[in-house]
mmCIF file of C-alpha atoms in Angstrom:
data_model
loop_
_atom_site.group_PDB
_atom_site.id
_atom_site.type_symbol
_atom_site.label_atom_id
_atom_site.label_comp_id
_atom_site.label_asym_id
_atom_site.label_seq_id
_atom_site.Cartn_x
_atom_site.Cartn_y
_atom_site.Cartn_z
ATOM 1 C CA MET A 58 0.000 0.000 0.000
ATOM 2 C CA LEU A 59 1.264 3.469 -0.911
ATOM 3 C CA LEU A 60 0.211 6.238 1.473
ATOM 4 C CA ASP A 61 0.682 9.929 0.672
ATOM 5 C CA VAL A 62 1.507 11.671 3.935
ATOM 6 C CA ALA A 63 1.701 15.434 3.557
ATOM 7 C CA GLY A 64 1.833 18.326 5.988
ATOM 8 C CA LEU A 65 5.039 17.803 7.920
ATOM 9 C CA VAL A 66 6.819 20.985 8.961
ATOM 10 C CA PRO A 67 9.844 21.578 11.203
ATOM 11 C CA GLY A 68 8.795 21.211 14.830
ATOM 12 C CA ALA A 69 6.171 18.523 14.164
ATOM 13 C CA HIS A 70 7.443 16.487 17.115
ATOM 14 C CA GLN A 71 6.441 19.494 19.250
ATOM 15 C CA GLY A 72 2.981 19.678 17.683
ATOM 16 C CA ARG A 73 3.552 22.158 14.828
ATOM 17 C CA GLY A 74 1.579 21.686 11.618
ATOM 18 C CA LEU A 75 -0.177 18.342 11.658
ATOM 19 C CA GLY A 76 2.309 17.409 14.355
ATOM 20 C CA ASN A 77 1.982 13.969 15.857
ATOM 21 C CA LYS A 78 -0.890 13.074 13.524
ATOM 22 C CA PHE A 79 1.564 13.159 10.633
ATOM 23 C CA LEU A 80 4.144 11.197 12.566
ATOM 24 C CA ASP A 81 1.580 8.642 13.718
ATOM 25 C CA ASP A 82 0.752 7.968 10.060
ATOM 26 C CA LEU A 83 4.341 6.823 9.594
ATOM 27 C CA ARG A 84 3.931 3.974 12.064
ATOM 28 C CA HIS A 85 2.560 1.725 9.325
ATOM 29 C CA ALA A 86 5.337 2.457 6.824
ATOM 30 C CA ASP A 87 7.954 -0.119 5.846
ATOM 31 C CA ALA A 88 9.857 2.538 3.900
ATOM 32 C CA LEU A 89 9.604 6.228 3.099
ATOM 33 C CA ILE A 90 9.789 8.039 -0.217
ATOM 34 C CA HIS A 91 10.810 11.604 0.531
ATOM 35 C CA VAL A 92 9.906 13.865 -2.399
ATOM 36 C CA VAL A 93 12.425 16.704 -2.334
ATOM 37 C CA ASP A 94 12.003 19.842 -4.437
ATOM 38 C CA VAL A 95 15.547 20.302 -5.745
ATOM 39 C CA SER A 96 14.665 23.470 -7.649
ATOM 40 C CA GLY A 97 15.015 25.532 -4.471
ATOM 41 C CA THR A 98 11.730 27.309 -5.189
ATOM 42 C CA THR A 99 9.785 26.104 -2.134
ATOM 43 C CA ASP A 100 10.870 26.383 1.485
ATOM 44 C CA ALA A 101 10.509 23.954 4.396
ATOM 45 C CA GLU A 102 6.851 24.915 4.865
ATOM 46 C CA GLY A 103 5.974 24.656 1.175
ATOM 47 C CA LYS A 104 5.938 28.397 0.541
ATOM 48 C CA ALA A 105 7.218 29.807 -2.750
ATOM 49 C CA THR A 106 10.708 31.239 -2.561
ATOM 50 C CA ARG A 107 14.004 31.378 -4.464
ATOM 51 C CA GLY A 108 17.397 29.945 -3.627
ATOM 52 C CA TYR A 109 16.214 27.623 -0.856
ATOM 53 C CA ASP A 110 18.649 24.827 0.007
ATOM 54 C CA PRO A 111 16.788 21.477 -0.265
ATOM 55 C CA LEU A 112 19.442 19.867 1.918
ATOM 56 C CA ASN A 113 17.530 21.409 4.817
ATOM 57 C CA ASP A 114 14.441 19.357 3.959
ATOM 58 C CA ILE A 115 16.326 16.079 4.070
ATOM 59 C CA ASP A 116 18.007 16.893 7.358
ATOM 60 C CA TRP A 117 14.963 18.111 9.241
ATOM 61 C CA LEU A 118 12.668 15.298 8.101
ATOM 62 C CA GLN A 119 15.043 12.685 9.467
ATOM 63 C CA ASP A 120 15.504 14.786 12.590
ATOM 64 C CA GLU A 121 11.748 15.080 13.178
ATOM 65 C CA ILE A 122 11.280 11.307 13.052
ATOM 66 C CA PHE A 123 14.279 10.809 15.326
ATOM 67 C CA ARG A 124 13.086 13.382 17.879
ATOM 68 C CA TRP A 125 9.574 11.936 17.857
ATOM 69 C CA ILE A 126 10.806 8.455 18.767
ATOM 70 C CA GLU A 127 13.454 9.738 21.164
ATOM 71 C CA GLY A 128 10.932 11.931 22.982
ATOM 72 C CA ASN A 129 8.462 9.084 23.399
ATOM 73 C CA LEU A 130 11.199 6.827 24.762
ATOM 74 C CA LYS A 131 12.737 9.365 27.147
ATOM 75 C CA GLU A 132 9.361 10.131 28.723
ATOM 76 C CA ARG A 133 9.247 6.587 30.089
ATOM 77 C CA TRP A 134 12.941 5.813 30.318
ATOM 78 C CA GLY A 135 13.063 5.649 34.115
ATOM 79 C CA SER A 136 10.293 3.058 34.340
ATOM 80 C CA ILE A 137 11.673 1.201 31.309
ATOM 81 C CA LYS A 138 15.033 0.738 33.042
ATOM 82 C CA ARG A 139 13.409 -0.404 36.278
ATOM 83 C CA ARG A 140 11.234 -2.944 34.492
ATOM 84 C CA HIS A 141 14.193 -4.139 32.429
ATOM 85 C CA THR A 142 16.171 -4.814 35.604
ATOM 86 C CA ALA A 143 13.268 -6.377 37.500
ATOM 87 C CA THR A 144 12.279 -8.762 34.709
ATOM 88 C CA LYS A 145 15.859 -9.513 33.629
ATOM 89 C CA SER A 146 14.747 -9.061 30.035
ATOM 90 C CA SER A 147 17.109 -8.938 27.092
ATOM 91 C CA VAL A 148 17.857 -5.562 25.535
ATOM 92 C CA ILE A 149 16.030 -6.650 22.379
ATOM 93 C CA ASP A 150 12.885 -7.628 24.289
ATOM 94 C CA THR A 151 12.878 -4.420 26.326
ATOM 95 C CA LEU A 152 13.298 -2.210 23.269
ATOM 96 C CA GLN A 153 10.793 -4.185 21.227
ATOM 97 C CA ASN A 154 8.184 -3.587 23.925
ATOM 98 C CA GLN A 155 8.728 0.137 23.362
ATOM 99 C CA PHE A 156 9.152 0.105 19.587
ATOM 100 C CA SER A 157 6.311 -2.271 18.701
ATOM 101 C CA GLY A 158 3.991 0.711 18.322
ATOM 102 C CA TYR A 159 6.055 1.806 15.321
ATOM 103 C CA GLY A 160 5.422 -1.478 13.551
ATOM 104 C CA SER A 161 8.731 -2.905 14.691
ATOM 105 C CA THR A 162 9.624 -6.544 15.238
ATOM 106 C CA ALA A 163 12.302 -8.115 17.404
ATOM 107 C CA LYS A 164 14.310 -8.724 14.225
ATOM 108 C CA THR A 165 14.119 -5.026 13.375
ATOM 109 C CA VAL A 166 15.479 -4.128 16.801
ATOM 110 C CA ALA A 167 18.203 -6.764 16.545
ATOM 111 C CA ARG A 168 19.362 -5.439 13.168
ATOM 112 C CA ALA A 169 19.377 -1.888 14.511
ATOM 113 C CA LEU A 170 21.526 -2.861 17.485
ATOM 114 C CA ALA A 171 23.859 -4.879 15.263
ATOM 115 C CA SER A 172 24.427 -1.825 13.068
ATOM 116 C CA ILE A 173 25.889 0.166 15.972
ATOM 117 C CA LYS A 174 29.670 0.136 15.693
ATOM 118 C CA THR A 175 30.486 1.037 19.291
ATOM 119 C CA LYS A 176 29.989 -1.316 22.228
ATOM 120 C CA LEU A 177 27.073 -0.275 24.407
ATOM 121 C CA PRO A 178 27.098 -0.619 28.210
ATOM 122 C CA PRO A 179 24.260 -2.502 29.959
ATOM 123 C CA LEU A 180 20.900 -0.854 29.208
ATOM 124 C CA GLU A 181 20.413 0.411 32.756
ATOM 125 C CA GLU A 182 23.673 2.372 32.393
ATOM 126 C CA TRP A 183 22.898 4.006 29.061
ATOM 127 C CA SER A 184 23.657 7.710 28.872
ATOM 128 C CA ASP A 185 21.648 10.197 26.824
ATOM 129 C CA ASP A 186 24.199 9.769 24.036
ATOM 130 C CA ASP A 187 23.785 5.986 24.123
ATOM 131 C CA LEU A 188 20.032 6.391 23.896
ATOM 132 C CA LYS A 189 20.394 8.753 20.934
ATOM 133 C CA THR A 190 22.676 6.249 19.205
ATOM 134 C CA VAL A 191 20.140 3.457 19.639
ATOM 135 C CA VAL A 192 17.194 5.581 18.506
ATOM 136 C CA ARG A 193 19.124 6.769 15.447
ATOM 137 C CA ALA A 194 20.007 3.189 14.525
ATOM 138 C CA PHE A 195 16.398 2.091 14.994
ATOM 139 C CA THR A 196 15.088 5.003 12.912
ATOM 140 C CA ASN A 197 17.426 4.148 10.059
ATOM 141 C CA GLU A 198 16.471 0.478 10.203
ATOM 142 C CA LYS A 199 12.709 0.899 10.577
ATOM 143 C CA PHE A 200 12.265 3.794 8.169
ATOM 144 C CA PRO A 201 14.663 3.350 5.231
ATOM 145 C CA THR A 202 14.213 6.346 2.967
ATOM 146 C CA VAL A 203 14.433 6.814 -0.789
ATOM 147 C CA LEU A 204 14.979 10.389 -1.928
ATOM 148 C CA ALA A 205 12.839 11.338 -4.928
ATOM 149 C CA LEU A 206 14.696 14.415 -6.157
ATOM 150 C CA ASN A 207 11.946 16.222 -8.030
ATOM 151 C CA LYS A 208 11.875 19.148 -10.501
ATOM 152 C CA MET A 209 15.044 18.033 -12.245
ATOM 153 C CA ASP A 210 13.933 20.186 -15.177
ATOM 154 C CA HIS A 211 14.752 23.355 -13.186
ATOM 155 C CA PRO A 212 18.046 25.184 -13.946
ATOM 156 C CA ASP A 213 19.199 25.055 -10.303
ATOM 157 C CA ALA A 214 18.468 21.355 -9.872
ATOM 158 C CA ASP A 215 21.879 19.992 -10.880
ATOM 159 C CA LYS A 216 23.862 21.957 -8.320
ATOM 160 C CA ASN A 217 21.401 21.110 -5.549
ATOM 161 C CA VAL A 218 21.455 17.414 -6.401
ATOM 162 C CA SER A 219 25.258 17.457 -6.332
ATOM 163 C CA LYS A 220 25.208 18.912 -2.822
ATOM 164 C CA ILE A 221 22.695 16.320 -1.648
ATOM 165 C CA ILE A 222 24.644 13.372 -3.043
ATOM 166 C CA LYS A 223 27.886 14.733 -1.611
ATOM 167 C CA LYS A 224 26.428 15.025 1.891
ATOM 168 C CA HIS A 225 24.396 11.793 1.725
ATOM 169 C CA PRO A 226 26.501 9.480 -0.466
ATOM 170 C CA ASP A 227 24.890 6.330 0.923
ATOM 171 C CA SER A 228 21.322 7.489 0.370
ATOM 172 C CA LYS A 229 19.154 5.880 -2.267
ATOM 173 C CA ALA A 230 18.091 8.640 -4.638
ATOM 174 C CA VAL A 231 15.972 8.788 -7.788
ATOM 175 C CA LEU A 232 15.926 11.791 -10.126
ATOM 176 C CA THR A 233 12.392 12.786 -11.076
ATOM 177 C CA SER A 234 10.462 15.505 -12.862
ATOM 178 C CA ALA A 235 6.707 15.522 -12.416
ATOM 179 C CA ILE A 236 6.167 18.037 -15.213
ATOM 180 C CA THR A 237 8.241 15.926 -17.616
ATOM 181 C CA GLU A 238 6.315 12.811 -16.614
ATOM 182 C CA VAL A 239 3.007 14.539 -17.395
ATOM 183 C CA PHE A 240 4.341 15.773 -20.749
ATOM 184 C CA ILE A 241 5.561 12.321 -21.815
ATOM 185 C CA ARG A 242 2.255 10.731 -20.837
ATOM 186 C CA LYS A 243 0.455 13.254 -23.046
ATOM 187 C CA LEU A 244 2.766 12.380 -25.941
ATOM 188 C CA ALA A 245 1.963 8.709 -25.411
ATOM 189 C CA LYS A 246 -1.789 9.365 -25.472
ATOM 190 C CA GLN A 247 -1.392 11.382 -28.664
ATOM 191 C CA GLY A 248 0.505 8.552 -30.356
ATOM 192 C CA TYR A 249 3.969 10.103 -30.510
ATOM 193 C CA VAL A 250 5.732 7.693 -28.139
ATOM 194 C CA ILE A 251 5.348 4.338 -26.464
ATOM 195 C CA TYR A 252 6.023 4.800 -22.775
ATOM 196 C CA GLU A 253 5.924 2.477 -19.788
ATOM 197 C CA GLU A 254 4.683 4.851 -17.107
ATOM 198 C CA GLY A 255 7.063 5.428 -14.244
ATOM 199 C CA THR A 256 9.991 3.772 -16.023
ATOM 200 C CA GLU A 257 12.909 4.913 -18.166
ATOM 201 C CA PHE A 258 11.616 3.049 -21.215
ATOM 202 C CA LEU A 259 10.380 5.244 -24.061
ATOM 203 C CA ASP A 260 10.273 4.616 -27.815
ATOM 204 C CA THR A 261 9.695 7.077 -30.655
ATOM 205 C CA LYS A 262 9.213 6.684 -34.399
ATOM 206 C CA ASP A 263 13.005 6.790 -34.735
ATOM 207 C CA ASP A 264 13.273 3.738 -32.490
ATOM 208 C CA LEU A 265 10.385 1.885 -34.138
ATOM 209 C CA PRO A 266 10.281 3.044 -37.787
ATOM 210 C CA ASP A 267 7.733 0.379 -38.774
ATOM 211 C CA SER A 268 5.298 1.341 -36.015
ATOM 212 C CA ASP A 269 2.206 3.536 -36.268
ATOM 213 C CA LEU A 270 3.790 6.201 -34.074
ATOM 214 C CA LYS A 271 3.640 9.801 -35.256
ATOM 215 C CA GLU A 272 6.831 11.648 -36.143
ATOM 216 C CA LEU A 273 8.081 14.135 -33.557
ATOM 217 C CA ASP A 274 8.423 17.613 -35.049
ATOM 218 C CA GLU A 275 11.313 19.918 -34.174
ATOM 219 C CA LYS A 276 9.324 21.667 -31.448
ATOM 220 C CA LEU A 277 8.567 18.407 -29.661
ATOM 221 C CA ARG A 278 12.140 17.179 -30.059
ATOM 222 C CA ALA A 279 13.414 20.325 -28.355
#
């Protein structure tokens, strides 16, 4: 199932915008597709502007999810530690009891913990930094994110994409252009191209000379 979740603004974990309603919608997600306007013509709140750095959008979205989970965990951390000690539970079981509301499984928690490079002390001795490390690892594991870098047709897109890839070299990113997609679909309906929607596959009369496709004139080729 694909769910369009809109309305997140910086400070959502504190109740701004749609606040926790937006974040609660993410509980059911196995992955996120973050549509980023790389033209720099809309700001963090979706308002028209010029020269905005889309790197900000990537950073604050991940930060909002992290702060949401961290805040929920820290509110109960004292009682969580006491119960962990009293029941002699494993770290995975204790964390899974807290993270299950995000659609997590014990395997998700185990993979998150395994991804942490530093050795953690016993749970009851975790510092704030240890807790942040665990929450960050869990966030990355539970909510893997694909960046859909949109408006690639804009003149400023290339430089913004370069900055994004340089800062997030391990991120999965797809270059997109909604306006180009709409244009190509119109060409397909009018018989100028054969196009598999949402893919890179497109054929013209030049590619299929024996087909019934119409010839592209110079204006359309441009």
